[in-house]
PDB file of C-alpha atoms and ligand atoms in Angstrom:
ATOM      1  CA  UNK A 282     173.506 166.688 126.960  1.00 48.00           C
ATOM      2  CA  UNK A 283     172.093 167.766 123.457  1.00 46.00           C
ATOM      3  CA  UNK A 284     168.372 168.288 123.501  1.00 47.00           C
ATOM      4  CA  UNK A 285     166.003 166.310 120.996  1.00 51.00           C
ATOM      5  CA  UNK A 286     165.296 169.848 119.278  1.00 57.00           C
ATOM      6  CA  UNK A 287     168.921 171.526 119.694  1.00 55.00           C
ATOM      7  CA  UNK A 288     169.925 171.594 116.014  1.00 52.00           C
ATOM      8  CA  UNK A 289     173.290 168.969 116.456  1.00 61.00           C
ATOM      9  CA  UNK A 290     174.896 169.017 112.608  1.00 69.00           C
ATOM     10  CA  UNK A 291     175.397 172.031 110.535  1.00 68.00           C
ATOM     11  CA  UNK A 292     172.703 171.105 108.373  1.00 66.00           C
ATOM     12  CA  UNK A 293     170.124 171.078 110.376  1.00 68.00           C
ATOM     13  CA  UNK A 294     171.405 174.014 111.405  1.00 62.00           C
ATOM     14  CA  UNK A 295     170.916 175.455 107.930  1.00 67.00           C
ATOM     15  CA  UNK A 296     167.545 173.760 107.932  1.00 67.00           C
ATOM     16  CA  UNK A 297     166.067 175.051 111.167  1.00 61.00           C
ATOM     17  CA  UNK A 298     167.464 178.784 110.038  1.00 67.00           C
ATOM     18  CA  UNK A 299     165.473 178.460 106.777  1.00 64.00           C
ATOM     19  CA  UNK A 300     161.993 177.128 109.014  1.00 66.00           C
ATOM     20  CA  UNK A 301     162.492 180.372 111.206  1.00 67.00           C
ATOM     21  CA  UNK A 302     162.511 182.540 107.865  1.00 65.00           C
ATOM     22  CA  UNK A 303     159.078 183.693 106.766  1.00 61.00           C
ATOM     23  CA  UNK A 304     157.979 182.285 103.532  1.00 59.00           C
ATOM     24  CA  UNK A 305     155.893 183.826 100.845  1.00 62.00           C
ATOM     25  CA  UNK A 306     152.939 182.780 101.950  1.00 71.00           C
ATOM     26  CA  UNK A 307     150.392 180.858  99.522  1.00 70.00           C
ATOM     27  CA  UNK A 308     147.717 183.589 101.112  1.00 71.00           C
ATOM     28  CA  UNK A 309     149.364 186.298 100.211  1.00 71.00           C
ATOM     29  CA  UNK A 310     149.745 185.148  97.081  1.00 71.00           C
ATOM     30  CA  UNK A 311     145.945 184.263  96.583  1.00 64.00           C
ATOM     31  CA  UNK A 312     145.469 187.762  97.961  1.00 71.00           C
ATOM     32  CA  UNK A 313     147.094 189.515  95.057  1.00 71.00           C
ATOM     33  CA  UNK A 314     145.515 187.145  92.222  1.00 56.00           C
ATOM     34  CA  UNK A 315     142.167 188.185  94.074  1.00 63.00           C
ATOM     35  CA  UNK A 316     143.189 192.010  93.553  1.00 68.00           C
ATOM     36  CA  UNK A 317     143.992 190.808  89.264  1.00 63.00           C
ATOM     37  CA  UNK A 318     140.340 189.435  88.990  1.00 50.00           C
ATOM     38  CA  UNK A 319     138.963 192.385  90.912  1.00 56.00           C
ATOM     39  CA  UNK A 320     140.608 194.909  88.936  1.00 63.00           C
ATOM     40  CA  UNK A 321     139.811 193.232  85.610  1.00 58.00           C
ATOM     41  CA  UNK A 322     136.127 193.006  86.247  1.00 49.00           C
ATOM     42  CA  UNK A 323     136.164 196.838  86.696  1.00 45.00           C
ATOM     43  CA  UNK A 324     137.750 196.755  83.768  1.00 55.00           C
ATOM     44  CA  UNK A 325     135.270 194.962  81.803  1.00 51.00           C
ATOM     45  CA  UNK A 326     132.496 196.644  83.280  1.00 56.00           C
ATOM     46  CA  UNK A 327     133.590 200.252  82.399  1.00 54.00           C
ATOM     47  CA  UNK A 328     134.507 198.745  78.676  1.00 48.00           C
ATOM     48  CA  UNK A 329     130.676 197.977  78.743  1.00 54.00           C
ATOM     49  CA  UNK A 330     129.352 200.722  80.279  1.00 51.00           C
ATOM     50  CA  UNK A 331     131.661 202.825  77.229  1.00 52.00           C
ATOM     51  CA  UNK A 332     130.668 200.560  74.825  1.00 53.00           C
ATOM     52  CA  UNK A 333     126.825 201.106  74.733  1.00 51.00           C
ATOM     53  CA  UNK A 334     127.381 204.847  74.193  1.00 50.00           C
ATOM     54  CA  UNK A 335     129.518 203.916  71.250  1.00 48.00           C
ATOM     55  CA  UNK A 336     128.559 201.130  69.331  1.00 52.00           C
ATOM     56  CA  UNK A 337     125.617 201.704  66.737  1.00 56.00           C
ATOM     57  CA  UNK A 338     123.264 199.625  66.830  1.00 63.00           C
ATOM     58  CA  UNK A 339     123.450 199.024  63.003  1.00 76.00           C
ATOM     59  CA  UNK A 340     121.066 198.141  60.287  1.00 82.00           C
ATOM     60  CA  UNK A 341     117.617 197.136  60.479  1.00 82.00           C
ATOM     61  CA  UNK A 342     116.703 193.807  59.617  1.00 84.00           C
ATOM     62  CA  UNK A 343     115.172 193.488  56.403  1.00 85.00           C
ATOM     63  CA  UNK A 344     112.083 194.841  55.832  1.00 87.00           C
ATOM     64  CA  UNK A 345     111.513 195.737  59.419  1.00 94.00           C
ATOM     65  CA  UNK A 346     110.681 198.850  61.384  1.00 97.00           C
ATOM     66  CA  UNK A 347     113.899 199.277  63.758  1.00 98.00           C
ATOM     67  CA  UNK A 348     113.327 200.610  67.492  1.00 98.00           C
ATOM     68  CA  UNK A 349     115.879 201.084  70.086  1.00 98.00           C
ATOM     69  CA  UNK A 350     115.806 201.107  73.571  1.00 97.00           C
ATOM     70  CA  UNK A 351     118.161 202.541  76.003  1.00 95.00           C
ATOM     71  CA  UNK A 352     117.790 203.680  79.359  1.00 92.00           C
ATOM     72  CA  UNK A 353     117.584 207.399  77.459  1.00 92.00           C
ATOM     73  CA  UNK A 354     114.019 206.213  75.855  1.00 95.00           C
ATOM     74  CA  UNK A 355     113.006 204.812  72.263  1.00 97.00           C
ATOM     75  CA  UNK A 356     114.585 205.702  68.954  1.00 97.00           C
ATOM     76  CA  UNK A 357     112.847 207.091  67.232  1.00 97.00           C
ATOM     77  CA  UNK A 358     109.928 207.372  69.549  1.00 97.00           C
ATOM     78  CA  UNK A 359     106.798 206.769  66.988  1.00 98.00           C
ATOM     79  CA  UNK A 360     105.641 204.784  64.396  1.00 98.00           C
ATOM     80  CA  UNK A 361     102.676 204.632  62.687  1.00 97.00           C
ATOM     81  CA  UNK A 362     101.057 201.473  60.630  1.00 97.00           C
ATOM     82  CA  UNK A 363      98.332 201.246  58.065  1.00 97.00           C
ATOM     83  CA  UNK A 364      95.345 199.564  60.231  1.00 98.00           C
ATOM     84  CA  UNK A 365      94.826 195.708  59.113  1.00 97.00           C
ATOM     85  CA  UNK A 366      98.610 195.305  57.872  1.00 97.00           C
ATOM     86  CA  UNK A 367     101.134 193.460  59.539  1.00 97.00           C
ATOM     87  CA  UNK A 368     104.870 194.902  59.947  1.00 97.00           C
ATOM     88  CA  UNK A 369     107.792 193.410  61.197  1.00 98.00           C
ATOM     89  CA  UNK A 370     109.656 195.495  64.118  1.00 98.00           C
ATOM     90  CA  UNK A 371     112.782 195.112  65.383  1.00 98.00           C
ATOM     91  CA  UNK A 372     113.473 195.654  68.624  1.00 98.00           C
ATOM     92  CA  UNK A 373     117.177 196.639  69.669  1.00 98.00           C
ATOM     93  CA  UNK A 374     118.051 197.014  73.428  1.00 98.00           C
ATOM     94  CA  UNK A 375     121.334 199.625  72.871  1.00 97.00           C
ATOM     95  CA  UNK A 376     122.501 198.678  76.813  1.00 96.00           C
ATOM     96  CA  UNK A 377     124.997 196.472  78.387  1.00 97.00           C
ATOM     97  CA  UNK A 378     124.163 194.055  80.873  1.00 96.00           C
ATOM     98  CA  UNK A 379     126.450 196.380  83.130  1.00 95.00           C
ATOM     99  CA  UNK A 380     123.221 199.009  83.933  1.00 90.00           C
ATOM    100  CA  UNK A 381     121.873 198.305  87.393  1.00 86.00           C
ATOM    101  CA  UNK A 382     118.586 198.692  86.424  1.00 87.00           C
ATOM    102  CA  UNK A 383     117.288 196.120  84.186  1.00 92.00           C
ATOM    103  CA  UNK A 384     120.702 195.160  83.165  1.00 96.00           C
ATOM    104  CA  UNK A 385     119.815 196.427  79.848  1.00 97.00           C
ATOM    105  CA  UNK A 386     116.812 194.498  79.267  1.00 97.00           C
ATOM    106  CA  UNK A 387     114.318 196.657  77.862  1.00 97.00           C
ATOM    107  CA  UNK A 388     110.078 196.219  76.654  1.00 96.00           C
ATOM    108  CA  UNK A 389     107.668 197.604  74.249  1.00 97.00           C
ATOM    109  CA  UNK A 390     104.583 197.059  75.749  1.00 97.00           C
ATOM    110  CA  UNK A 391     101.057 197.880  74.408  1.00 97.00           C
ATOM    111  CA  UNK A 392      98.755 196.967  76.860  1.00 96.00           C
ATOM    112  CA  UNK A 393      95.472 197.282  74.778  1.00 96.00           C
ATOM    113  CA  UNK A 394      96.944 195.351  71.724  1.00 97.00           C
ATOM    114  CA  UNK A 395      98.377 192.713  74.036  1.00 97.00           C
ATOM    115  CA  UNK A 396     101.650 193.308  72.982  1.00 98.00           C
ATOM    116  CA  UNK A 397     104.812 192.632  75.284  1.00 98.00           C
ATOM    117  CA  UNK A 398     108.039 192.176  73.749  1.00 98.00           C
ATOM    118  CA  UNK A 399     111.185 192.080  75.504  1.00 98.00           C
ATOM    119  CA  UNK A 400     114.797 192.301  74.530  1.00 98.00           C
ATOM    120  CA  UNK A 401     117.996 191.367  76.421  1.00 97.00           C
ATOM    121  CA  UNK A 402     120.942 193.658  76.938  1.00 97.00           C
ATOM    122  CA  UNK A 403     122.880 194.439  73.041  1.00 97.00           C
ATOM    123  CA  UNK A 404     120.204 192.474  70.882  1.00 97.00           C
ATOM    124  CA  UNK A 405     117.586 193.007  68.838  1.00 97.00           C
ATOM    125  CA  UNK A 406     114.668 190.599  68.024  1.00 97.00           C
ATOM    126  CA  UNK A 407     111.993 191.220  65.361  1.00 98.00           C
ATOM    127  CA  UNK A 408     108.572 190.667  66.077  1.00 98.00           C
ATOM    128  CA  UNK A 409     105.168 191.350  64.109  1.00 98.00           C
ATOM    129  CA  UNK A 410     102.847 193.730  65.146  1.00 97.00           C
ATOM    130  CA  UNK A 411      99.657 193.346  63.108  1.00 97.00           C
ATOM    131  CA  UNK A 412      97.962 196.473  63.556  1.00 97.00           C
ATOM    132  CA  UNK A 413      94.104 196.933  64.267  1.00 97.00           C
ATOM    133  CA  UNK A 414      91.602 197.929  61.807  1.00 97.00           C
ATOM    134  CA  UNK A 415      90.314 201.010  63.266  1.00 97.00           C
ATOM    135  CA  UNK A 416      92.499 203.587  63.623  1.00 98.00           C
ATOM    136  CA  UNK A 417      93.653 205.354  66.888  1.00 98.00           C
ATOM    137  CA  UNK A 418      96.851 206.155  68.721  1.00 98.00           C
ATOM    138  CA  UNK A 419      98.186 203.936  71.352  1.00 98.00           C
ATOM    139  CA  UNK A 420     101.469 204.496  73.740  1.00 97.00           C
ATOM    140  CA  UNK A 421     103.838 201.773  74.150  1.00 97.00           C
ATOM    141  CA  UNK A 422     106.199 201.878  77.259  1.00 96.00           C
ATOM    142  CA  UNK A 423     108.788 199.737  78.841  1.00 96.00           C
ATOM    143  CA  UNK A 424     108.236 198.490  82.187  1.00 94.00           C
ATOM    144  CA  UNK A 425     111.937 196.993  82.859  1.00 93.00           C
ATOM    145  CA  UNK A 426     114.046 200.471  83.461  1.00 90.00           C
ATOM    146  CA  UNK A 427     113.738 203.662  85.057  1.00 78.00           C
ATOM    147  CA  UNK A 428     110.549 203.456  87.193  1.00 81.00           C
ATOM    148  CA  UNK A 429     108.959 201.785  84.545  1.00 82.00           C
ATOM    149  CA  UNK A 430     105.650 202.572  82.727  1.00 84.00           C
ATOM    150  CA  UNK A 431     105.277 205.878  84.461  1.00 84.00           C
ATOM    151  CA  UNK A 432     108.848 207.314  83.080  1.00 86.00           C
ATOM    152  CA  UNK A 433     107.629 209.444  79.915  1.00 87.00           C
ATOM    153  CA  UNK A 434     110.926 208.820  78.472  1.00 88.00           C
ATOM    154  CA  UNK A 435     110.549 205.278  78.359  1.00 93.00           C
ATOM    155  CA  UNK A 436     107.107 205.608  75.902  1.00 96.00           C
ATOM    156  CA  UNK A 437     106.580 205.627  72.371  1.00 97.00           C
ATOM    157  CA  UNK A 438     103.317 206.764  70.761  1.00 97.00           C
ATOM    158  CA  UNK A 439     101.795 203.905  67.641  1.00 98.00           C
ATOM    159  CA  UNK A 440      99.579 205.685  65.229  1.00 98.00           C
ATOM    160  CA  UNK A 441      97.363 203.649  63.409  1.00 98.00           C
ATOM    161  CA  UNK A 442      96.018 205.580  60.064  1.00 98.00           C
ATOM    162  CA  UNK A 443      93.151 204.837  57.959  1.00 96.00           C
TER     163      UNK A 443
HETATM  164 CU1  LIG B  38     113.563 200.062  79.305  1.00 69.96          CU
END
């Protein structure tokens, strides 16, 4: 009396012998692709984080005033502008999109001029500043990083001169 599951030819013996024997699962598999992509986003990200102490941030754009922004403050931190002219600045954010805060996205703001320029992480972006025609000294900061406005290193000082 040979059961319905009892293997009954020696090929099913060899088959049911192979179904008892543990495969390498797909999971597994998918586990250690999973541990690839993990490891190579760390990767990246340190690359990044590397990169943006390395990498200058090169030549200003023609004819303009270049600033840079990093989470260590502006570069250089003043300027100063003849009042009534018009100058073009460039502003260059120096920080990967890896930093936490702001992911490198950094401001020069002058709240009395109505000024608000932002740049995204490793870019620059030139913008006009016409100056007033009084003179006086105004403080630009960056809101986006590093407790923002109140941070002295994130503020510049504008001088406007007669
Ligand atoms: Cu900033």
């Amino acid at each position: 009396m040979t059961g319905k599951h009892a293997p009954s030819t020696a090929a099913e013996a060899r088959q049911a012998k192979r179904d008892r024997q543990p495969l390498p699962s797909p999971r597994r598999q998918l586990r250690s692709i999973a541990y690839g992509l993990v490891a190579a986003v760390i990767a990246v990200a340190a690359l990044g984080l590397v990169a943006t102490r390395l990498l200058p941030a090169g030549p200003a754009a023609a004819g303009a005033v270049q600033i840079q922004a990093s989470m260590g403050g502006f570069t250089p931190g003043a300027m100063s502008v003849k009042a009534g002219s018009t100058v073009s600045v460039e502003l260059v954010s120096t920080d990967s999109s890896f930093h936490s805060d702001g992911g490198g996205w950094h401001e020069m703001a002058i709240d009395e001029l109505g000024i608000d320029w932002k740049v995204g992480p490793e870019s620059s972006k030139v913008f006009q500043l016409t100056a007033p025609t009084t003179p006086g000294t105004y403080t630009w900061y960056c809101g986006i990083c590093c407790g923002g406005r109140a941070n002295p290193s994130m503020q510049g000082k504008l001088t406007v001169t007669a």
